Amino acid sequence: MSSLSGKQGPRYRHLADQSEPYETIGVEKLTPIIGAEISGVDIGKLVGDDARSNRQMDEIHRALAENLVIFFRDQHISPDQHLAFGRKFGELHVHPAAPNEGDPALMKIHADKDSPRANGEGWHTDVSCDLEPPMGSILYIKQCPPRGGDTLFANMYAAYEALSDRMKAYLDGLTALHDGEQTYRGLYANYGVADKREYPRAEHPVVRTHPVTGKKSLYVNRGFTRFIVGIPRDESDAMLAYLYQHAENPLFQCRFRWTENAIAFWDNRCAQHRAMWDYWPHTRSGTRVTVKGERPV
């Protein structure tokens, strides 16, 4: 059992940014470390180009940077509005394996009593096997179970900061292979999706620097990371096992309880997430739009 506390107090001491108050949106933090619910926003209207929409967009950008994942409840948006909201943050990413809802950039998210699996059951960051992994993901859940189906999010800035200085020095400069082959092959057969000849694989820094905040974060995950490059495989396995356990510590997490027509928007560059499939035989269904990112450094 890992512990981040001791007789000298907690090993990780979070200091929240002393930022200016928000003017056009409400921001209610889920925890001091990660997550916030946003109020005062109608995303269907936000995709316009008036002055207030632009000001709200600026503050949503800021809220995402400060909280890593933000949530919007009671949103009623069309697929086109979902896509348009994503494009406010950049060019859209097309998933290399998943089924879509008519538009290649509109990923289908669905699990019911007949499903062999549900999306995102293990800790991961989306499609980290891409050479340029997604910047962010915007999930819109239209139907959710009466109970259960929560999503957990974890702060990878905090996970990095809580490491010892010796561990940080060891990890500095190391890279790891992220491979989609064993993750994606056969994964969507129940939707009639045929496998591709090959799936993305890429080598990324074990510790990456966020291009907006400049902060360092841990960038390995159970879903896609296969081994650390340049060290013996048994050493890599042991190191990754430790880093996974460390990154998944509840201290770094928030937990979002879904309601119908809610949206979660998370930054894949500094957060991991895990969806709970504890709601069988009920249905959880929606769509996801993903924003392209840059090559990690």
Short mmCIF file of C-alpha atoms in Angstrom, two decimals:
data_model
loop_
_atom_site.label_atom_id
_atom_site.label_comp_id
_atom_site.label_asym_id
_atom_site.label_seq_id
_atom_site.Cartn_x
_atom_site.Cartn_y
_atom_site.Cartn_z
CA MET A 1 0.00 0.00 0.00
CA SER A 2 1.52 3.30 -1.06
CA SER A 3 1.36 6.22 1.32
CA LEU A 4 1.91 9.89 0.69
CA SER A 5 1.78 10.91 4.34
CA GLY A 6 4.16 10.55 7.24
CA LYS A 7 5.05 11.99 10.62
CA GLN A 8 6.21 15.20 8.98
CA GLY A 9 2.88 15.78 7.26
CA PRO A 10 1.74 14.88 3.74
CA ARG A 11 4.39 14.32 1.08
CA TYR A 12 2.28 16.20 -1.45
CA ARG A 13 1.07 19.63 -0.36
CA HIS A 14 -1.16 21.25 -2.94
CA LEU A 15 -1.15 25.02 -3.26
CA ALA A 16 -3.99 26.25 -5.44
CA ASP A 17 -3.37 29.14 -7.81
CA GLN A 18 -4.51 32.46 -6.41
CA SER A 19 -6.29 33.47 -9.58
CA GLU A 20 -8.60 36.35 -10.38
CA PRO A 21 -12.35 35.71 -9.97
CA TYR A 22 -14.31 34.58 -13.00
CA GLU A 23 -16.66 37.13 -14.54
CA THR A 24 -18.86 35.19 -17.00
CA ILE A 25 -18.94 31.63 -15.60
CA GLY A 26 -19.32 29.97 -12.22
CA VAL A 27 -16.52 27.59 -11.15
CA GLU A 28 -17.14 25.20 -8.25
CA LYS A 29 -14.15 22.98 -7.49
CA LEU A 30 -14.76 19.28 -6.83
CA THR A 31 -11.50 18.97 -4.89
CA PRO A 32 -8.62 21.39 -4.27
CA ILE A 33 -6.43 19.24 -6.56
CA ILE A 34 -8.56 18.44 -9.62
CA GLY A 35 -11.97 19.01 -11.18
CA ALA A 36 -14.56 21.80 -11.28
CA GLU A 37 -18.21 22.14 -12.24
CA ILE A 38 -18.93 25.08 -14.53
CA SER A 39 -22.24 26.95 -14.37
CA GLY A 40 -23.74 29.85 -16.29
CA VAL A 41 -22.88 28.34 -19.67
CA ASP A 42 -25.16 27.18 -22.50
CA ILE A 43 -22.81 25.34 -24.83
CA GLY A 44 -25.41 25.32 -27.60
CA LYS A 45 -25.24 29.13 -27.67
CA LEU A 46 -21.54 29.28 -26.89
CA VAL A 47 -20.59 28.07 -30.35
CA GLY A 48 -21.63 31.47 -31.71
CA ASP A 49 -19.20 34.33 -32.23
CA ASP A 50 -20.60 37.20 -30.16
CA ALA A 51 -18.53 39.10 -27.60
CA ARG A 52 -19.99 37.34 -24.54
CA SER A 53 -19.42 33.90 -26.09
CA ASN A 54 -15.82 34.82 -26.79
CA ARG A 55 -15.32 36.02 -23.21
CA GLN A 56 -16.86 32.82 -21.84
CA MET A 57 -14.63 30.75 -24.09
CA ASP A 58 -11.57 32.53 -22.71
CA GLU A 59 -12.67 31.73 -19.18
CA ILE A 60 -13.44 28.10 -20.05
CA HIS A 61 -9.90 27.77 -21.44
CA ARG A 62 -8.61 29.17 -18.16
CA ALA A 63 -10.83 26.91 -16.03
CA LEU A 64 -9.59 23.85 -17.92
CA ALA A 65 -5.95 24.86 -17.41
CA GLU A 66 -6.50 25.44 -13.69
CA ASN A 67 -8.63 22.36 -12.96
CA LEU A 68 -7.55 19.78 -15.63
CA VAL A 69 -11.15 18.54 -16.02
CA ILE A 70 -14.32 20.62 -16.08
CA PHE A 71 -17.98 19.58 -16.05
CA PHE A 72 -21.16 21.11 -17.45
CA ARG A 73 -24.62 19.85 -16.47
CA ASP A 74 -28.00 20.17 -18.19
CA GLN A 75 -26.63 20.80 -21.68
CA HIS A 76 -28.83 20.08 -24.68
CA ILE A 77 -26.66 20.11 -27.77
CA SER A 78 -26.90 18.61 -31.24
CA PRO A 79 -24.07 16.56 -32.78
CA ASP A 80 -23.13 19.59 -34.89
CA GLN A 81 -22.95 21.80 -31.79
CA HIS A 82 -20.82 19.16 -30.02
CA LEU A 83 -18.40 19.17 -32.94
CA ALA A 84 -18.43 22.97 -33.15
CA PHE A 85 -17.61 23.28 -29.43
CA GLY A 86 -14.63 20.97 -29.91
CA ARG A 87 -13.39 23.03 -32.84
CA LYS A 88 -13.27 26.07 -30.56
CA PHE A 89 -10.21 24.41 -29.03
CA GLY A 90 -8.50 23.23 -32.21
CA GLU A 91 -8.65 20.74 -35.06
CA LEU A 92 -10.56 17.56 -34.24
CA HIS A 93 -8.94 14.16 -33.75
CA VAL A 94 -10.33 10.99 -35.34
CA HIS A 95 -10.07 7.88 -33.17
CA PRO A 96 -7.97 5.13 -34.83
CA ALA A 97 -10.37 2.30 -33.93
CA ALA A 98 -13.70 3.33 -32.38
CA PRO A 99 -17.10 3.53 -34.11
CA ASN A 100 -18.60 6.95 -34.76
CA GLU A 101 -22.02 8.55 -34.97
CA GLY A 102 -22.05 9.65 -38.61
CA ASP A 103 -19.10 12.04 -38.47
CA PRO A 104 -15.62 10.45 -38.12
CA ALA A 105 -14.78 12.92 -35.33
CA LEU A 106 -17.92 12.05 -33.31
CA MET A 107 -17.03 8.91 -31.36
CA LYS A 108 -19.78 6.60 -30.15
CA ILE A 109 -19.82 5.80 -26.41
CA HIS A 110 -22.27 3.07 -25.44
CA ALA A 111 -22.62 0.18 -23.02
CA ASP A 112 -25.77 -1.81 -22.18
CA LYS A 113 -26.74 -5.23 -20.83
CA ASP A 114 -25.51 -6.97 -23.98
CA SER A 115 -22.15 -5.21 -24.24
CA PRO A 116 -18.99 -7.31 -23.76
CA ARG A 117 -17.16 -4.27 -22.42
CA ALA A 118 -17.49 -0.56 -21.71
CA ASN A 119 -15.30 2.33 -22.84
CA GLY A 120 -12.46 3.41 -20.58
CA GLU A 121 -12.65 0.80 -17.82
CA GLY A 122 -8.95 1.06 -16.91
CA TRP A 123 -6.80 4.08 -16.07
CA HIS A 124 -5.49 5.77 -19.21
CA THR A 125 -5.06 8.96 -21.16
CA ASP A 126 -6.80 8.94 -24.53
CA VAL A 127 -4.91 7.50 -27.51
CA SER A 128 -1.47 8.16 -26.02
CA CYS A 129 -0.17 5.72 -28.67
CA ASP A 130 -0.56 8.42 -31.34
CA LEU A 131 2.55 10.33 -32.37
CA GLU A 132 0.58 13.49 -31.52
CA PRO A 133 -1.87 12.37 -28.80
CA PRO A 134 -5.11 14.29 -28.22
CA MET A 135 -5.04 17.53 -26.31
CA GLY A 136 -8.47 17.08 -24.77
CA SER A 137 -11.67 15.03 -24.85
CA ILE A 138 -15.25 16.29 -24.57
CA LEU A 139 -17.70 13.58 -23.50
CA TYR A 140 -21.46 14.20 -23.69
CA ILE A 141 -23.59 11.60 -21.89
CA LYS A 142 -27.23 11.69 -22.96
CA GLN A 143 -28.37 8.52 -21.17
CA CYS A 144 -26.94 7.30 -17.89
CA PRO A 145 -27.86 4.65 -15.34
CA PRO A 146 -29.89 5.59 -12.24
CA ARG A 147 -26.81 4.88 -10.10
CA GLY A 148 -23.17 4.16 -10.88
CA GLY A 149 -21.25 4.86 -14.05
CA ASP A 150 -19.05 7.51 -12.45
CA THR A 151 -15.78 8.59 -14.05
CA LEU A 152 -12.62 9.09 -12.00
CA PHE A 153 -9.94 11.63 -12.98
CA ALA A 154 -6.40 11.94 -11.63
CA ASN A 155 -3.98 14.88 -11.65
CA MET A 156 -0.63 13.92 -13.21
CA TYR A 157 1.03 17.20 -12.22
CA ALA A 158 0.38 16.18 -8.62
CA ALA A 159 1.57 12.63 -9.25
CA TYR A 160 4.86 13.97 -10.59
CA GLU A 161 5.31 16.54 -7.82
CA ALA A 162 4.77 13.90 -5.13
CA LEU A 163 7.71 11.83 -6.38
CA SER A 164 11.00 12.11 -4.52
CA ASP A 165 13.77 14.23 -6.00
CA ARG A 166 15.81 11.06 -6.61
CA MET A 167 12.95 9.49 -8.54
CA LYS A 168 12.48 12.66 -10.60
CA ALA A 169 16.18 12.60 -11.45
CA TYR A 170 15.95 8.93 -12.49
CA LEU A 171 12.96 9.56 -14.77
CA ASP A 172 14.39 12.70 -16.34
CA GLY A 173 15.11 12.05 -20.01
CA LEU A 174 13.55 8.58 -20.13
CA THR A 175 11.01 7.69 -22.82
CA ALA A 176 8.43 4.92 -23.00
CA LEU A 177 6.71 3.07 -25.84
CA HIS A 178 2.95 3.56 -26.14
CA ASP A 179 1.30 0.96 -28.39
CA GLY A 180 -2.34 0.68 -29.52
CA GLU A 181 -2.03 -2.84 -30.95
CA GLN A 182 -3.04 -4.93 -27.95
CA THR A 183 -5.45 -2.25 -26.74
CA TYR A 184 -7.45 -1.83 -29.94
CA ARG A 185 -7.25 -5.11 -31.88
CA GLY A 186 -10.68 -6.73 -31.69
CA LEU A 187 -11.91 -4.15 -29.19
CA TYR A 188 -14.90 -2.95 -31.22
CA ALA A 189 -15.85 -6.21 -32.94
CA ASN A 190 -19.26 -6.11 -31.22
CA TYR A 191 -20.03 -2.96 -33.26
CA GLY A 192 -18.98 -4.68 -36.49
CA VAL A 193 -15.80 -2.61 -36.73
CA ALA A 194 -13.11 -4.42 -38.73
CA ASP A 195 -9.55 -4.28 -37.44
CA LYS A 196 -6.97 -2.20 -39.28
CA ARG A 197 -3.71 -3.68 -40.52
CA GLU A 198 -1.88 -1.81 -37.79
CA TYR A 199 -2.53 0.63 -34.96
CA PRO A 200 -0.50 3.63 -33.82
CA ARG A 201 2.58 3.31 -31.67
CA ALA A 202 4.88 6.07 -30.47
CA GLU A 203 7.68 6.82 -28.05
CA HIS A 204 6.98 9.61 -25.55
CA PRO A 205 8.76 11.15 -22.54
CA VAL A 206 7.94 9.49 -19.22
CA VAL A 207 7.63 13.03 -17.86
CA ARG A 208 6.20 15.60 -20.26
CA THR A 209 5.98 19.39 -20.07
CA HIS A 210 2.59 20.96 -20.66
CA PRO A 211 2.74 23.39 -23.62
CA VAL A 212 0.39 25.91 -21.97
CA THR A 213 1.17 25.82 -18.25
CA GLY A 214 4.83 24.80 -18.50
CA LYS A 215 4.32 22.30 -15.67
CA LYS A 216 5.75 18.77 -15.68
CA SER A 217 3.44 15.77 -15.43
CA LEU A 218 3.79 12.00 -15.32
CA TYR A 219 2.97 10.54 -18.74
CA VAL A 220 2.69 6.75 -18.51
CA ASN A 221 -0.56 4.82 -18.24
CA ARG A 222 -1.79 1.23 -17.97
CA GLY A 223 -3.85 1.47 -21.15
CA PHE A 224 -1.07 2.11 -23.65
CA THR A 225 2.42 2.20 -22.10
CA ARG A 226 4.30 -1.03 -22.77
CA PHE A 227 7.85 -0.45 -21.53
CA ILE A 228 10.44 2.19 -20.73
CA VAL A 229 13.04 2.46 -23.46
CA GLY A 230 16.72 1.77 -22.79
CA ILE A 231 16.52 -0.12 -19.50
CA PRO A 232 16.19 -3.88 -18.84
CA ARG A 233 12.64 -5.17 -19.23
CA ASP A 234 12.37 -6.39 -15.62
CA GLU A 235 13.47 -2.96 -14.39
CA SER A 236 10.93 -1.34 -16.72
CA ASP A 237 8.14 -3.61 -15.50
CA ALA A 238 8.92 -2.85 -11.86
CA MET A 239 9.22 0.88 -12.47
CA LEU A 240 5.97 1.10 -14.42
CA ALA A 241 4.13 -0.96 -11.79
CA TYR A 242 5.27 1.53 -9.15
CA LEU A 243 4.40 4.58 -11.27
CA TYR A 244 0.93 3.22 -12.10
CA GLN A 245 0.16 2.54 -8.45
CA HIS A 246 1.50 5.94 -7.47
CA ALA A 247 -0.44 7.81 -10.17
CA GLU A 248 -3.70 6.11 -9.15
CA ASN A 249 -3.53 7.26 -5.52
CA PRO A 250 -6.94 8.65 -4.47
CA LEU A 251 -5.26 11.81 -3.19
CA PHE A 252 -4.81 12.95 -6.78
CA GLN A 253 -8.39 12.14 -7.85
CA CYS A 254 -11.87 13.50 -8.21
CA ARG A 255 -14.98 11.46 -9.03
CA PHE A 256 -17.77 12.76 -11.25
CA ARG A 257 -21.31 11.46 -10.83
CA TRP A 258 -23.02 11.72 -14.19
CA THR A 259 -26.50 13.05 -14.82
CA GLU A 260 -28.23 12.97 -18.18
CA ASN A 261 -27.06 15.64 -20.63
CA ALA A 262 -23.86 16.37 -18.71
CA ILE A 263 -20.49 17.05 -20.34
CA ALA A 264 -16.96 16.34 -19.09
CA PHE A 265 -13.99 18.04 -20.76
CA TRP A 266 -10.54 16.84 -19.69
CA ASP A 267 -6.96 17.67 -20.61
CA ASN A 268 -5.22 14.45 -21.71
CA ARG A 269 -1.80 16.08 -21.38
CA CYS A 270 -1.92 16.23 -17.58
CA ALA A 271 -4.80 13.98 -16.44
CA GLN A 272 -5.75 10.32 -16.54
CA HIS A 273 -9.26 8.93 -16.21
CA ARG A 274 -11.15 5.71 -15.58
CA ALA A 275 -14.82 4.94 -16.25
CA MET A 276 -16.61 2.64 -13.82
CA TRP A 277 -18.74 -0.15 -15.30
CA ASP A 278 -20.74 -0.88 -12.17
CA TYR A 279 -24.20 -0.21 -13.62
CA TRP A 280 -25.01 -3.43 -15.52
CA PRO A 281 -27.68 -4.14 -16.80
CA HIS A 282 -28.42 -0.44 -17.28
CA THR A 283 -27.36 1.67 -20.26
CA ARG A 284 -24.84 4.49 -20.49
CA SER A 285 -24.69 6.22 -23.86
CA GLY A 286 -23.36 9.37 -25.51
CA THR A 287 -20.73 10.78 -27.85
CA ARG A 288 -17.20 12.08 -27.54
CA VAL A 289 -15.39 14.75 -29.51
CA THR A 290 -11.61 14.83 -29.19
CA VAL A 291 -9.28 17.74 -29.92
CA LYS A 292 -5.91 17.16 -31.58
CA GLY A 293 -2.75 17.75 -29.60
CA GLU A 294 0.97 18.05 -30.18
CA ARG A 295 3.89 15.68 -29.82
CA PRO A 296 4.81 15.42 -26.11
CA VAL A 297 8.11 16.95 -25.00
#
